Structure formats: C-alpha cells, structure tokens
Short mmCIF file of C-alpha atoms and ligand atoms in Angstrom, two decimals:
data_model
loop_
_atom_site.label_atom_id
_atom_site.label_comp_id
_atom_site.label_asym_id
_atom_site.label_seq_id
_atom_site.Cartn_x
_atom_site.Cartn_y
_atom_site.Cartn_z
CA UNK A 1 0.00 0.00 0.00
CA UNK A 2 1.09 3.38 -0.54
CA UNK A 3 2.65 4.96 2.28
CA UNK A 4 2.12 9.34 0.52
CA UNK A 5 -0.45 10.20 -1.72
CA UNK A 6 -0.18 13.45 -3.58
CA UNK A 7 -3.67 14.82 -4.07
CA UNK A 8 -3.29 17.07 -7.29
CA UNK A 9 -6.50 18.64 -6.76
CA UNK A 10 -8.45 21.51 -4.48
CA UNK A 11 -11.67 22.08 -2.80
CA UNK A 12 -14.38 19.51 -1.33
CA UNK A 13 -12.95 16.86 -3.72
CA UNK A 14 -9.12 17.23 -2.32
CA UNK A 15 -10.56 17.05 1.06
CA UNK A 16 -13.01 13.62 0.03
CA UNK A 17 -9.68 12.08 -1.14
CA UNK A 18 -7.52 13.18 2.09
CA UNK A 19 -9.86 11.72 4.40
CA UNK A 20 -9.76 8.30 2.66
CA UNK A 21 -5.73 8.87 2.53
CA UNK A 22 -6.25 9.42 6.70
CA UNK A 23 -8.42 6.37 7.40
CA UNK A 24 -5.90 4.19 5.11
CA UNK A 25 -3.08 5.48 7.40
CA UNK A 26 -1.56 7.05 4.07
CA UNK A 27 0.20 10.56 4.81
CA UNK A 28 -1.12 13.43 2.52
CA UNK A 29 -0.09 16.10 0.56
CA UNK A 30 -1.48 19.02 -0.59
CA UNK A 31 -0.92 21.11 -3.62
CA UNK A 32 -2.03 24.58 -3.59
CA UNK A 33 -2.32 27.85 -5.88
CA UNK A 34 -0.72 31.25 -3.88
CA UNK A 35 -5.26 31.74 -4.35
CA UNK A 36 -5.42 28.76 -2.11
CA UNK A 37 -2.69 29.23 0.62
CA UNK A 38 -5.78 29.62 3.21
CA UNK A 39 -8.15 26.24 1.80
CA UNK A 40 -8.93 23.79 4.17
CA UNK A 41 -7.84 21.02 1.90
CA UNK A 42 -4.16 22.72 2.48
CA UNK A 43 -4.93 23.35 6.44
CA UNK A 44 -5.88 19.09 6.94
CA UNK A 45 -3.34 17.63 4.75
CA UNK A 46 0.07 16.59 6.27
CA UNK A 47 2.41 18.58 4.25
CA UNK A 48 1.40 21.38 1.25
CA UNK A 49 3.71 22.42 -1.59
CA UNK A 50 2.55 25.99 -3.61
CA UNK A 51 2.79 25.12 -7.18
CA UNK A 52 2.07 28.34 -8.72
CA UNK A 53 -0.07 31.75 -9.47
CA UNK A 54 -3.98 31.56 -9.17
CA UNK A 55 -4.62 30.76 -12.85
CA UNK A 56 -4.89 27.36 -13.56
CA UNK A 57 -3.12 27.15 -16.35
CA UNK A 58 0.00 27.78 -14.06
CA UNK A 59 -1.14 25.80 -10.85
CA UNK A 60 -3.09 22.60 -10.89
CA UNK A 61 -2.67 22.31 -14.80
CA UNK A 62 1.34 22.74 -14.38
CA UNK A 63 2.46 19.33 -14.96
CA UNK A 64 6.10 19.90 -13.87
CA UNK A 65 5.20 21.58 -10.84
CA UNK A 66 3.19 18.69 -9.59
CA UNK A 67 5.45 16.41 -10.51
CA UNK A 68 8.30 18.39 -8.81
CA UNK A 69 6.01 18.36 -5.70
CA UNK A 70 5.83 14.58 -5.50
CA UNK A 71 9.29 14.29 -5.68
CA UNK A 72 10.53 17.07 -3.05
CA UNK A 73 8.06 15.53 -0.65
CA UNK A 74 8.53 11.85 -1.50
CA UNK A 75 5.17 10.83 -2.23
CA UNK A 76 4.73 6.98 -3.93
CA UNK A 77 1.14 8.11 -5.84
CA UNK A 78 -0.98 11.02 -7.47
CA UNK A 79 -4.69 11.05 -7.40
CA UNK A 80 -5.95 13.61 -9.61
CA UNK A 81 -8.84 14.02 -8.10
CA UNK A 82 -11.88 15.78 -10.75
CA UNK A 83 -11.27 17.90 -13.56
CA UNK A 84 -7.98 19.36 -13.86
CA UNK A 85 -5.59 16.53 -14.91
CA UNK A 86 -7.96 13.83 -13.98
CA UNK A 87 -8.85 13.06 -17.78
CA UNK A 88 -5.27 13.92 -19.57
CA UNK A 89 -3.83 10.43 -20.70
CA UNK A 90 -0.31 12.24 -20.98
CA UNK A 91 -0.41 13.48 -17.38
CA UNK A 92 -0.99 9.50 -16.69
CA UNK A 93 1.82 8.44 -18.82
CA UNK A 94 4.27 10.91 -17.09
CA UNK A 95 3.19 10.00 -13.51
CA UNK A 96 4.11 6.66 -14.15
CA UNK A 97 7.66 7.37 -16.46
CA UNK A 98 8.65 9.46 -13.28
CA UNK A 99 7.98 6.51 -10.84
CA UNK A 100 4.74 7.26 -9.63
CA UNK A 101 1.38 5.40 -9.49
CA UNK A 102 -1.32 7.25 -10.77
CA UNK A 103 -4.73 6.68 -8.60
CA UNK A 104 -6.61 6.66 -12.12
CA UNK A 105 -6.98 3.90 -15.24
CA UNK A 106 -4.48 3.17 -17.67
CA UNK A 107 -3.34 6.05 -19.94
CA UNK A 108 -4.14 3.66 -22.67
CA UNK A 109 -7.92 3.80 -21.60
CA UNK A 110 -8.24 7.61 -20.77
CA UNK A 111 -7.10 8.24 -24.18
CA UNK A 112 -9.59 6.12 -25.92
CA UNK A 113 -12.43 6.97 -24.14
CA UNK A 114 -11.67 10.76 -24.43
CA UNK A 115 -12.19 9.98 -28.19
CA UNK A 116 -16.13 9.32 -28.39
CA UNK A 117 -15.55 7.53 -31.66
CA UNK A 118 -13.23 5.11 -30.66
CA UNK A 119 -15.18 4.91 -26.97
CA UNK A 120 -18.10 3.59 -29.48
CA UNK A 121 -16.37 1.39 -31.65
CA UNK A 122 -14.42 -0.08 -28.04
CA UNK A 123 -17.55 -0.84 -26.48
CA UNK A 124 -20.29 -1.79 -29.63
CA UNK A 125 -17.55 -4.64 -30.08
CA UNK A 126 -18.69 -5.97 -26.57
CA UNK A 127 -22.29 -5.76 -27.40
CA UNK A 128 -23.31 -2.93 -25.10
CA UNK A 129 -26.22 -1.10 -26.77
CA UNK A 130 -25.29 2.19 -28.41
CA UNK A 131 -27.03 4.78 -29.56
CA UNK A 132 -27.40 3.51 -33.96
CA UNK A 133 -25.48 5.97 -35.42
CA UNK A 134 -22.41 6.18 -37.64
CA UNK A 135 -19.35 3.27 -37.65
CA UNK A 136 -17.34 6.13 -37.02
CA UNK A 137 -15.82 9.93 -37.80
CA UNK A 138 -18.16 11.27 -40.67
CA UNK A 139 -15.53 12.05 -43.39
CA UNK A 140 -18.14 14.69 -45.28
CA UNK A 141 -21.06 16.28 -45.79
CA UNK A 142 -22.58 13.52 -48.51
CA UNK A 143 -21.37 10.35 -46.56
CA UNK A 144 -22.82 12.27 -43.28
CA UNK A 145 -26.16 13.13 -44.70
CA UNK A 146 -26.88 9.52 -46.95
CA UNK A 147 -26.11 8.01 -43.64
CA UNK A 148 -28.60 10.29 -41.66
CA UNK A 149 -31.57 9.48 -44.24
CA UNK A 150 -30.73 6.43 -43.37
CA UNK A 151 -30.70 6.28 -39.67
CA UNK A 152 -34.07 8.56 -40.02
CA UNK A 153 -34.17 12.18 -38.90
CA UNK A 154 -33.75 13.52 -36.16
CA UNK A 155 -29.71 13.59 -35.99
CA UNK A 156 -27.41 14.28 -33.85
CA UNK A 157 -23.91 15.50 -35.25
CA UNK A 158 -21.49 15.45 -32.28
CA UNK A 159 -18.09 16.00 -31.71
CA UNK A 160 -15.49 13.12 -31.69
CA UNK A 161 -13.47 15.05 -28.88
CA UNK A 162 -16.47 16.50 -27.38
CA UNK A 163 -18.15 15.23 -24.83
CA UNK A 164 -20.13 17.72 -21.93
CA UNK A 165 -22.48 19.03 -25.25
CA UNK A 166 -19.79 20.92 -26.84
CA UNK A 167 -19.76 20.84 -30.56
CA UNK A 168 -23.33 19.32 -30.59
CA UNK A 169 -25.79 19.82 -33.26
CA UNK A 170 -29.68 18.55 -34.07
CA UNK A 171 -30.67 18.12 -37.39
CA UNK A 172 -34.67 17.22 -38.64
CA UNK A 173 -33.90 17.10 -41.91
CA UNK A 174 -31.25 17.13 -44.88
CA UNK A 175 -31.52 21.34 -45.31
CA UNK A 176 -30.47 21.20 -41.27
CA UNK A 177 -28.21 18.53 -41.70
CA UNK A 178 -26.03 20.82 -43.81
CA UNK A 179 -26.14 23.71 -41.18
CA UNK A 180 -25.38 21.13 -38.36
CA UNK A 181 -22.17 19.54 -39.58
CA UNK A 182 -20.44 22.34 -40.93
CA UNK A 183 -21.71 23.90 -37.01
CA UNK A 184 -20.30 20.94 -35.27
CA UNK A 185 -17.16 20.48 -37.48
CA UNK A 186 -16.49 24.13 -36.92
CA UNK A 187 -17.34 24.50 -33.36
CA UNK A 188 -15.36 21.40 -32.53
CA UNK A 189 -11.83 22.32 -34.21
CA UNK A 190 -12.29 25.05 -33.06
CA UNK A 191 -12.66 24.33 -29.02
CA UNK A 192 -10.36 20.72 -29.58
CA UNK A 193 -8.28 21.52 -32.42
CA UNK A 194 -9.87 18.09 -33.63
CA UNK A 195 -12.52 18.51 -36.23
CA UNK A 196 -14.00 15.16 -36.60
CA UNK A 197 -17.68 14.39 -35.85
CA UNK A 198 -20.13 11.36 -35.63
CA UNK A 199 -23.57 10.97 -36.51
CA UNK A 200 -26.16 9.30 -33.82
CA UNK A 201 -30.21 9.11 -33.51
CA UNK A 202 -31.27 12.01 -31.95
CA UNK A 203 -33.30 10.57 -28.24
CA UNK A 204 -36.18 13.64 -27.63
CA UNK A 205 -36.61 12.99 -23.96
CA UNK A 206 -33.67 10.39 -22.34
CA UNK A 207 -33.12 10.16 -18.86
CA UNK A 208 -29.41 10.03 -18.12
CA UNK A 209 -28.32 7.18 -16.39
CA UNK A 210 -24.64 6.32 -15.39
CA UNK A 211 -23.25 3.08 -14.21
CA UNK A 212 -20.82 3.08 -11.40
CA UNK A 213 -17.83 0.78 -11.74
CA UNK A 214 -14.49 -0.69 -10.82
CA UNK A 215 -11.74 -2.87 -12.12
CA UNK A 216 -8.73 -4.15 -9.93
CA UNK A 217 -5.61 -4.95 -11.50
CA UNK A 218 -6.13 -8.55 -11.87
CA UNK A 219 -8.95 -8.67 -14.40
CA UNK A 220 -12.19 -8.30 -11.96
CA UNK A 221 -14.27 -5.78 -12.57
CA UNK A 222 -18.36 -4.65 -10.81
CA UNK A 223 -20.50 -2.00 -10.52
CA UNK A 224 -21.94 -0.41 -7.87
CA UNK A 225 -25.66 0.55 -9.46
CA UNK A 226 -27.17 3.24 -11.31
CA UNK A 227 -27.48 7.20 -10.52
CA UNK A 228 -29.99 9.10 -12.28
CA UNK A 229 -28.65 12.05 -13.15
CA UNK A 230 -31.16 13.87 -15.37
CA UNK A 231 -31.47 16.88 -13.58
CA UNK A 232 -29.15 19.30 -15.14
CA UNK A 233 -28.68 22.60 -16.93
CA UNK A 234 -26.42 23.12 -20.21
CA UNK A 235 -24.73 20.12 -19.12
CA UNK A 236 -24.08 20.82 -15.38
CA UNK A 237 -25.56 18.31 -13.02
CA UNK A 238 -27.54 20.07 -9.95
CA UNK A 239 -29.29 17.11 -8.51
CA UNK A 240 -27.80 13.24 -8.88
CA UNK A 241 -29.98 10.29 -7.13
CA UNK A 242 -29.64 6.59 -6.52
CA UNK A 243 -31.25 4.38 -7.26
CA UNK A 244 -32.97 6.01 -10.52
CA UNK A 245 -36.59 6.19 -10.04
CA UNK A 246 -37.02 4.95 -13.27
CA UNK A 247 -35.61 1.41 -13.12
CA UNK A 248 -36.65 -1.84 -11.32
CA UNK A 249 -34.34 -4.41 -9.55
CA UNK A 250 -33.96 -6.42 -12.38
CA UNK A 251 -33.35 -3.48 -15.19
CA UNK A 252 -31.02 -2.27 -12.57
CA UNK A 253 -29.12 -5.29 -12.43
CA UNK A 254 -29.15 -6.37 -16.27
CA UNK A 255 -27.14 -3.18 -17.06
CA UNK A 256 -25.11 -2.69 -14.54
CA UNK A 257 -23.61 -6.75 -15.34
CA UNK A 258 -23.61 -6.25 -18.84
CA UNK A 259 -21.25 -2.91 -18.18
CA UNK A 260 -18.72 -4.32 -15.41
CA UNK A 261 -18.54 -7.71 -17.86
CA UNK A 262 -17.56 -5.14 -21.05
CA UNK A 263 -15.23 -3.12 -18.56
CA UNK A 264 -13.75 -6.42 -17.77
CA UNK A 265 -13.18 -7.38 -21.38
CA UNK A 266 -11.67 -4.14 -22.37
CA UNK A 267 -9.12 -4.91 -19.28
CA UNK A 268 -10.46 -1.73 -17.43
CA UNK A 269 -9.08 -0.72 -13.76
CA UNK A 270 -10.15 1.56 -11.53
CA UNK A 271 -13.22 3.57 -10.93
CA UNK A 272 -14.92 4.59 -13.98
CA UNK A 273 -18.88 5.09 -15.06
CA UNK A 274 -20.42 4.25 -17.93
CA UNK A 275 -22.70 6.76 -19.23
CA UNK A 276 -26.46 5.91 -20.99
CA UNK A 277 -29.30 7.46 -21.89
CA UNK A 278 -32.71 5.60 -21.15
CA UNK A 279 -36.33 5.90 -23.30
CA UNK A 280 -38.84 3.61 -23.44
CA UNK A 281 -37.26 0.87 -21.57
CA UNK A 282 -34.29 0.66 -23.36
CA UNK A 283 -30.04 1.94 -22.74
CA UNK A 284 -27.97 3.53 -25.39
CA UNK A 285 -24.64 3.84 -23.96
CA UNK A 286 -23.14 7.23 -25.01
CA UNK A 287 -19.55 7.86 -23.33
CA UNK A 288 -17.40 6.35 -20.92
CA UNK A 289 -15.59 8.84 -17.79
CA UNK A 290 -12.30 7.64 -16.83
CA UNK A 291 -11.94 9.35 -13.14
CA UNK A 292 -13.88 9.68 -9.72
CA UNK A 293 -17.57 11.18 -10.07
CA UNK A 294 -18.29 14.52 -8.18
CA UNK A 295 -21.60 12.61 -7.43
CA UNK A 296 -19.96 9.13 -6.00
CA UNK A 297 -21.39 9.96 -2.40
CA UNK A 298 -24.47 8.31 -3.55
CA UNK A 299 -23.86 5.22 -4.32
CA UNK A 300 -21.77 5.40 -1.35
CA UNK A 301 -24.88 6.02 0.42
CA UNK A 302 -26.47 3.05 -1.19
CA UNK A 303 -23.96 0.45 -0.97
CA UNK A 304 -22.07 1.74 1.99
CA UNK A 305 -18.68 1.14 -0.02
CA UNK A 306 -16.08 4.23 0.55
CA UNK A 307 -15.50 4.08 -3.41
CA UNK A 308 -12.10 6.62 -3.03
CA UNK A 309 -10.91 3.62 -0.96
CA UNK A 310 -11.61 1.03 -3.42
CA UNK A 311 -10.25 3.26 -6.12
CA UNK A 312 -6.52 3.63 -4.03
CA UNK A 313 -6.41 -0.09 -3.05
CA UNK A 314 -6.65 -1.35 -6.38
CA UNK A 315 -4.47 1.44 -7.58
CA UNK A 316 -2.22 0.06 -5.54
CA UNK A 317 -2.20 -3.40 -7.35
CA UNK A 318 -4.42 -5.25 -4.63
CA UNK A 319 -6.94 -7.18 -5.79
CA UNK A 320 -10.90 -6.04 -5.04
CA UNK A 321 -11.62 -8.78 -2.83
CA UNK A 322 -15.02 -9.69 -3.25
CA UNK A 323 -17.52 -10.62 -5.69
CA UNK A 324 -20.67 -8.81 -7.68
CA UNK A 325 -22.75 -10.23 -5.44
CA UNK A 326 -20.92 -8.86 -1.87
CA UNK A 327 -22.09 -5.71 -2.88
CA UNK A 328 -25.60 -5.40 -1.62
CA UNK A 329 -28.26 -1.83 -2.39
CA UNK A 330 -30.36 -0.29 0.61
CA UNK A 331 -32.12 2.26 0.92
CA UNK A 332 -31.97 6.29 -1.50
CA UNK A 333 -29.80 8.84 -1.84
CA UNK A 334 -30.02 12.31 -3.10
CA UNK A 335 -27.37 14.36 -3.46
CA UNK A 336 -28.13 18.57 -4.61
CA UNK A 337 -24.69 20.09 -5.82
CA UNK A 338 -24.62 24.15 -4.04
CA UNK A 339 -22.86 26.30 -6.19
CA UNK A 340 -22.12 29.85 -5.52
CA UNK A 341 -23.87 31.37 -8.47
CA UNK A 342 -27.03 33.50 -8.74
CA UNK A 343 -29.87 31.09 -8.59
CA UNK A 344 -31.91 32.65 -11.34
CA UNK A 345 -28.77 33.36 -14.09
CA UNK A 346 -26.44 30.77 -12.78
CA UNK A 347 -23.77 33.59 -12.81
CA UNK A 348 -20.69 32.47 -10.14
CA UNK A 349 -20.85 34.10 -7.03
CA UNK A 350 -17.36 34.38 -5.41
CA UNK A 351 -16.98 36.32 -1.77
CA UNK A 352 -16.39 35.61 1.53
CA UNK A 353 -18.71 33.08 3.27
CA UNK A 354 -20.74 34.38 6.49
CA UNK A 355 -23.04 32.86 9.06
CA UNK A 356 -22.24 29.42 7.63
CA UNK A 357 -23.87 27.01 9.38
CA UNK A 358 -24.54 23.14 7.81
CA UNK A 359 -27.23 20.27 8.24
CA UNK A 360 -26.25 17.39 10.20
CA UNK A 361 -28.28 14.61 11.74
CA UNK A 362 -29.31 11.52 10.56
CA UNK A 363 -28.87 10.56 6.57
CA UNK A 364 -27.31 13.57 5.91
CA UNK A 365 -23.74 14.30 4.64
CA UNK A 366 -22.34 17.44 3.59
CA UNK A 367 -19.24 17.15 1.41
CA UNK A 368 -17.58 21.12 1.73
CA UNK A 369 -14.37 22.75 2.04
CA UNK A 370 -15.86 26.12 3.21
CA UNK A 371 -16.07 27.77 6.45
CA UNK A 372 -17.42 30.58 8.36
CA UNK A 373 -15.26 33.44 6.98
CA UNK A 374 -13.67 31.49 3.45
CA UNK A 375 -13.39 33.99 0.33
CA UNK A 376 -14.43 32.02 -2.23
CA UNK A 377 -11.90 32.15 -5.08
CA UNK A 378 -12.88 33.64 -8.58
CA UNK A 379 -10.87 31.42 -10.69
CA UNK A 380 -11.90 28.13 -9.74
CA UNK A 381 -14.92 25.70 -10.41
CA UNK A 382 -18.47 26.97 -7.98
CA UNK A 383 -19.03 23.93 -6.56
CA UNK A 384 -18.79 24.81 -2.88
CA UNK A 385 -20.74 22.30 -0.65
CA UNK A 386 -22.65 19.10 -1.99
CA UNK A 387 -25.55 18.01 0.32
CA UNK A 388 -26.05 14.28 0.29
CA UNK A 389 -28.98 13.06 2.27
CA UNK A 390 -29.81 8.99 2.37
CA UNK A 391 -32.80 7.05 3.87
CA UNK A 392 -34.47 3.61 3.87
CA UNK A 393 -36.47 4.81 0.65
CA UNK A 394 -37.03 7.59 -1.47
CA UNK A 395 -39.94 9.31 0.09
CA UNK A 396 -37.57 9.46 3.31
CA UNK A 397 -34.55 10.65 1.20
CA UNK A 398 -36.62 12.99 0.34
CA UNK A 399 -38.04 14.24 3.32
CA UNK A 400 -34.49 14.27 4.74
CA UNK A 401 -33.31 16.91 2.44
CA UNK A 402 -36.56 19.15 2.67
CA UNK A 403 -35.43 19.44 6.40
CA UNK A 404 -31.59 20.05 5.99
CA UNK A 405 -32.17 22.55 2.93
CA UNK A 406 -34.19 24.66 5.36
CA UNK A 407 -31.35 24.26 7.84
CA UNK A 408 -28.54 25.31 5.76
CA UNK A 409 -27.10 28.66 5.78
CA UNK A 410 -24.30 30.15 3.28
CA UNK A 411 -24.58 33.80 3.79
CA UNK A 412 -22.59 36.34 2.09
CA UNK A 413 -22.70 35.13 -1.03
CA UNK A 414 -25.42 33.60 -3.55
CA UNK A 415 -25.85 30.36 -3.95
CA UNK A 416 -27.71 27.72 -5.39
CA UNK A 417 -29.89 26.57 -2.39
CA UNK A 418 -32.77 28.56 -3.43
CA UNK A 419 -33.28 26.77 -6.01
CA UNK A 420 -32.79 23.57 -4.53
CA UNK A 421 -35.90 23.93 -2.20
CA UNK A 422 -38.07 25.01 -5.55
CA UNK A 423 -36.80 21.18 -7.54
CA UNK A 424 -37.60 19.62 -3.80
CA UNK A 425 -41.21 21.19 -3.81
CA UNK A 426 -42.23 20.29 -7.75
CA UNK A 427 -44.65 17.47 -7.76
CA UNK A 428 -42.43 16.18 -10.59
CA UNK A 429 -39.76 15.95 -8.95
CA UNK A 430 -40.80 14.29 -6.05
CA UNK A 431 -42.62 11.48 -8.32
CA UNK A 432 -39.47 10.70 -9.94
CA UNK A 433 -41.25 12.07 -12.95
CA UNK A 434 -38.03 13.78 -15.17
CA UNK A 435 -35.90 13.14 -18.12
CA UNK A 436 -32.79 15.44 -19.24
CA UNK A 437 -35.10 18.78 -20.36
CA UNK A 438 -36.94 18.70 -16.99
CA UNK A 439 -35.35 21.58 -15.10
CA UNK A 440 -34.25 24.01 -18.01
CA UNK A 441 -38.31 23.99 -18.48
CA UNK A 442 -39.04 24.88 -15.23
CA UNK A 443 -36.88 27.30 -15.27
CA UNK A 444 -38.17 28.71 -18.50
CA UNK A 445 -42.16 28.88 -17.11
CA UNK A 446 -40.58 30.52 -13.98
CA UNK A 447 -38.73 33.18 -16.24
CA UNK A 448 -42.11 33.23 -18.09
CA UNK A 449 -43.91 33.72 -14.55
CA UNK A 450 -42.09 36.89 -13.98
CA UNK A 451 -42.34 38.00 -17.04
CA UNK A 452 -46.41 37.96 -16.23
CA UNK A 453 -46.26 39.03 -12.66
CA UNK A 454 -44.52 42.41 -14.10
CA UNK A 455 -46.89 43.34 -16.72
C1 LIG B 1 -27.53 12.70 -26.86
C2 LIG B 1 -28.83 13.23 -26.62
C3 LIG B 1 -29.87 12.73 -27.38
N1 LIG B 1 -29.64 11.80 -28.33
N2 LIG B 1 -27.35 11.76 -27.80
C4 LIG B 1 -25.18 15.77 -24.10
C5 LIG B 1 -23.76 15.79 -23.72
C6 LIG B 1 -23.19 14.48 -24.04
N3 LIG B 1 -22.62 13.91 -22.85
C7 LIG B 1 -24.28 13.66 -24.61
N4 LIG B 1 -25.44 14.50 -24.64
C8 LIG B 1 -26.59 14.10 -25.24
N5 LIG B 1 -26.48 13.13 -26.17
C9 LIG B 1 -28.39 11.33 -28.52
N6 LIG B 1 -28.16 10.42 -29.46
C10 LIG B 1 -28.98 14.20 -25.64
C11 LIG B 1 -27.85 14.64 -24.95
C12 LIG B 1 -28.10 15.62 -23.91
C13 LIG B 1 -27.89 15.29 -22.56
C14 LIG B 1 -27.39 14.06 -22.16
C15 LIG B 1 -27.17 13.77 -20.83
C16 LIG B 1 -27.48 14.71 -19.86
C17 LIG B 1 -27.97 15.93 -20.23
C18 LIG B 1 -28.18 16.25 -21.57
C19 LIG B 1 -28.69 17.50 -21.94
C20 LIG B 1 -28.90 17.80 -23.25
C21 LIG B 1 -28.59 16.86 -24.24
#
C-alpha cells in the first residue's frame, strides 16, 4: 500500500480524497495555488507544496510543478482528483515514467475513451447497446447526410473530442443537416483543435443514467448501481440520485452486469462510469468517464462502499476482494450540488462566506471545504458544498433533504440553495417524474412567470 499520496486537486474533492488517505493510514499532501494558501484542503493535509499563481493554467494544470512536488516531498502516488488533470492520458503516462502510481486507469484507456468515436467502436464490439449511429468519424457532408436518411431524422452531429455538449448539433432534416455539420465540425476544431464528428439518432426525452464501476488490476471488474442524473442545466448536473426512479431491480441489475462484464473485457481498472441514456425501456450507452464522479457519495450512500478507498487499493495493485454479489443496495440517496452562483442566471458568485452554518443529523452528509469566513476564489470551479442526504427509501430521502435545505445557511454570497428547495417542492420531482429537459423547463415557465407578474 502506498505509504504518501499526492492529491493534485483543491476544494471539497481534495478534502473527500484526504480523508480516505487518513483512514488508510496514508500521509497526505497538498498542492495549492498562492489563491489557495488559506483552503482547508491545504490546512488538513500533512504537508502542502505551492505550485504556482492563481490561474490554472500555471497551478493545478502545471504538470512539472506537480510532478516536482511529489518528488521534493517523497510521495509513492498522485490522485488527480476531478477535472484538472484527472482526464489527460499524458499526465498518466508521465506520472508513471517518473515513478509514480497514478490513482486513475491506464493512460491507454483515458485516451480512448476521451475519443467518443473510438469509446463507441471499443464498447459496440462488446455488445453494449449504443445509440445507432455512424461506424465512425463522418468524413463529409454527402457520406454524413446519406447516412442520416438512413438512420431517419432527427440527428445528432457530435463532436469526436467533445463530450459535456460541446460541438453538438440537431438536425430534422437534410436542409439542417447541412447547417449542423459544418456547425459541429467548426465548433469542434475550433474548441479541440480536432474537427472530426459522428452521426447518432437524436433521443427527444432520455433520462441520463450512469453506471458506477471498478476494475482491480487482476482482471475483476463490478459496478456499484445506477445514478440518475437527469437533472441538469447546459450540461451541469444540480441534482444526482440513486437508485434512478425509473428502473426496477432487475433493469437495474441487467445493465449494470452487462457494463462491469464489457469493462472487464476491455481490461479496465479503476473507478470509472459508464454513461447511458434511457427511453422507453431501453439503454444507449453514449460515453465512458475515466476518473472519480463529483456525485460518487451516492452510491456510497447506497452500498455503503467508501468508493475513493476502493479506487486507491486497487491502484495500488491489490486485488478487489469480493464478488458482484458482496455488494448489496439499501435504501436512496439524493445528493443537490450548491454552487455559488445567482440562482436565477447561474452567474458564479465568489466572496467571503458568512453565518455558515450546515445540516447534520441523521442521513445527511455534507461534502464542503468552506467555512465561516472562506473567500471564495474567482478562478476556480463553484461547486462549494454538496448536500447528500440517504434514507431507507425515497420518500424518506426525500423528506431528509426538505429538512436540511431549510437548515442550511451560506450567507454572504449567492448560492444555489434557493433553487434547490423550488426542484424539492415540484410534484415532478418528487414522483421521480423527469428526463434530461426537466429543469431548463421549469426554469423557463418561472422566467415566463415573472415576465407575467410584471406586466
Ligand atoms: C444525446 C442526446 C440525445 N440523443 N445523444 C449531451 C452531452 C453528451 N454527454 C451527450 N449529450 C446528449 N447526447 C443522442 N443520441 C442528448 C444529450 C443531452 C444530454 C445528455 C445527458 C445529460 C444531459 C443532456 C442534456 C442535453 C442533451
């Protein structure tokens, strides 16, 4: 086991990883921006190395200065936590040429799942269901549009580097199809400097449904359920749950085998989750994400599995332990991401944190680097607290996190909690009733509301 893990990350997700690190009886260090000399995840961790200026171009995407901090300080690993270098198969590759483990999959694996074409082709060769669309990159406009008649409008062009909605066009018909790829071919070179695009069916109203999994080193791979996490806006998640109110035991447990046996084939280690989109009963697997989730804590919740754990032990070469069928489901989880943004425009908040007081009690976890007093940083990610409440089934989940929304206070700045107790008090919401569009319409009949109330 490692004996120092370098956590190459910040915030509540630095801190998540450090406290595994602690109960492992790993030492910890942290790595830091001169923005970040006063974060709690530098305050808990053992020792803290500054690796640069606030932008992050110069701090916790400056692969020499991590790498330089590993080495003054001795540390056997890197975890790279989420975002950042968490997804960069070169990062990976250097980790490991400068004697390092990386707490992550194989560079070979981050690379071709960053690449949604070859992610497709990787997978549709282990018979997971994919979305019908095109074999791979389109190479033009005729071959893209005689293959969209084809597949029958609506289209999807999407980019093959994309990924998050970037470079993503609809097209209804062959006039739209030529606006759409010459969009999505543009859009993506221009934001990857990689122009190619795919063709899939376009799904009207999916639910989005990752699988949570993990490999070991020694070919055994399983997955820890489903999280439904439909409720999002341009591509940011605000509320995750688990289980998904939209599948049954057995659904539930068809995909979730059917993804840990493909991980397994394609020699897959570590943590990883396998995205799909669900309609009408069926899964169309759409990308695979090669790092820790921001919303793991529930299917912690569920399975009672500390999943950072997992992740370092089998980083570490040990071998998972136990079967598919050790892992046992109980009970919901919910989990509402706070950001500090303006709750009507989404606009990022940063200031200094007053009054802060957080939930606590029974089946509820708050995941936050904060504190009473904290300036909130302008040049990093909002995500400043995540509220994860559990219970013995979804109508207690859900009364759960009715009660600690009203007890949370974040004062001084805005944040996203307001909104939070509006998703917890629509009666579609609380039915489980919701695919992808759900919450970008209620937010457009609010707007609309307002609009009303004023005239
Ligand atoms: C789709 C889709 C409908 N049909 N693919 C958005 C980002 C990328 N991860 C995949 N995305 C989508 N792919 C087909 N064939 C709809 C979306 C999509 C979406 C997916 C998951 C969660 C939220 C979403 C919001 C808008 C569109």
């Amino acid at each position: 086991m490692f004996e120092k893990v370098l956590i190459a990350n910040r915030g509540e997700i630095a801190l998540r990883i450090h406290r595994a690190c602690k109960e492992m009886g790993i030492a910890t260090v942290a790595v830091h921006s001169t923005a970040d000399a006063d974060a709690m995840h530098v305050r808990l961790a053992d020792e803290s190395v500054c690796i640069g200026p606030p932008m992050v171009r110069e701090s916790y995407l400056n692969i020499p200065a991590i790498l330089s901090a590993a080495s003054v300080t001795g540390a056997d690993a890197i975890h790279p936590g989420i975002g950042f270098m968490a997804e960069n198969a070169r990062f990976a590759e250097l980790v490991q040429e400068h004697g390092f483990s990386f707490i992550g999959p194989e560079p070979e694996h981050i690379r071709i799942m960053g690449d949604k074409v070859a992610a497709r082709r990787a997978v549709i060769e282990h018979d997971l269901p994919i979305v019908p669309g095109s074999d791979g990159a389109v190479p033009d406009m005729e071959a893209g549009r005689a293959l969209a008649r084809k597949i029958g409008y609506p289209v999807l062009v999407k980019a093959a580097a994309g990924g998050g909605g970037k470079g993503m066009k609809v097209a209804g018909d062959d006039k739209g199809f030529e606006e759409a790829f010459s969009l999505a071919k543009a859009e993506a070179g221009a934001a990857f400097g990689n122009d190619e695009v795919y063709i899939e069916k376009y799904l009207d109203r999916p639910r989005h449904i990752e699988i949570q999994l993990l490999g070991d080193h020694h070919g055994h791979c399983v997955h820890f359920g489903e999280r439904d996490c439909s409720i999002q806006r341009r591509h940011q998640k605000v509320v995750e749950e688990a289980p998904s109110p939209a599948l049954n035991a057995s659904a539930r447990d068809r995909i979730g085998r059917l993804a840990a046996r493909v991980a397994s084939d394609i020699g897959y280690r570590g943590l990883g989750t396998m995205e799909f989109l669900y309609q009408d009963g069926e899964f169309y697997f759409i990308e695979m994400n090669t790092r820790l989730q921001v919303e793991h804590t529930i299917s912690e919740m569920i399975t009672g599995v500390d999943l950072v754990r997992e992740q370092i032990r089998v980083a570490s070469g040990a071998p998972m332990g136990y079967a598919q069928d050790d892992i046992t489901f109980s009970g919901h989880a919910i989990e509402c991401r706070i950001n500090a943004e303006n709750p009507a425009t989404f606009t990022p908040r940063p200031g200094k944190v007053e009054n802060y007081h957080a939930p606590g009690g029974l089946g509820v976890r708050v995941d936050s680097a904060i504190y009473d007093g904290y300036m909130i940083p302008p040049y990093y990610d909002s995500l400043i607290a995540k509220l994860v409440v559990s219970g013995k089934n979804r109508n207690e989940a859900l009364l759960r996190l009715k009660r600690a929304l009203g007890e949370f206070v974040i004062g001084g700045v805005d944040t996203l909690l307001p909104l939070h107790e509006k998703i917890v008090a629509q009666p579609e919401f609380i039915d489980g009733n919701y695919d992808i569009h759900w919450l970008e319409k209620m937010l457009e009949v609010e707007v609309l509301g307002k609009v009303k109330d004023q005239e």
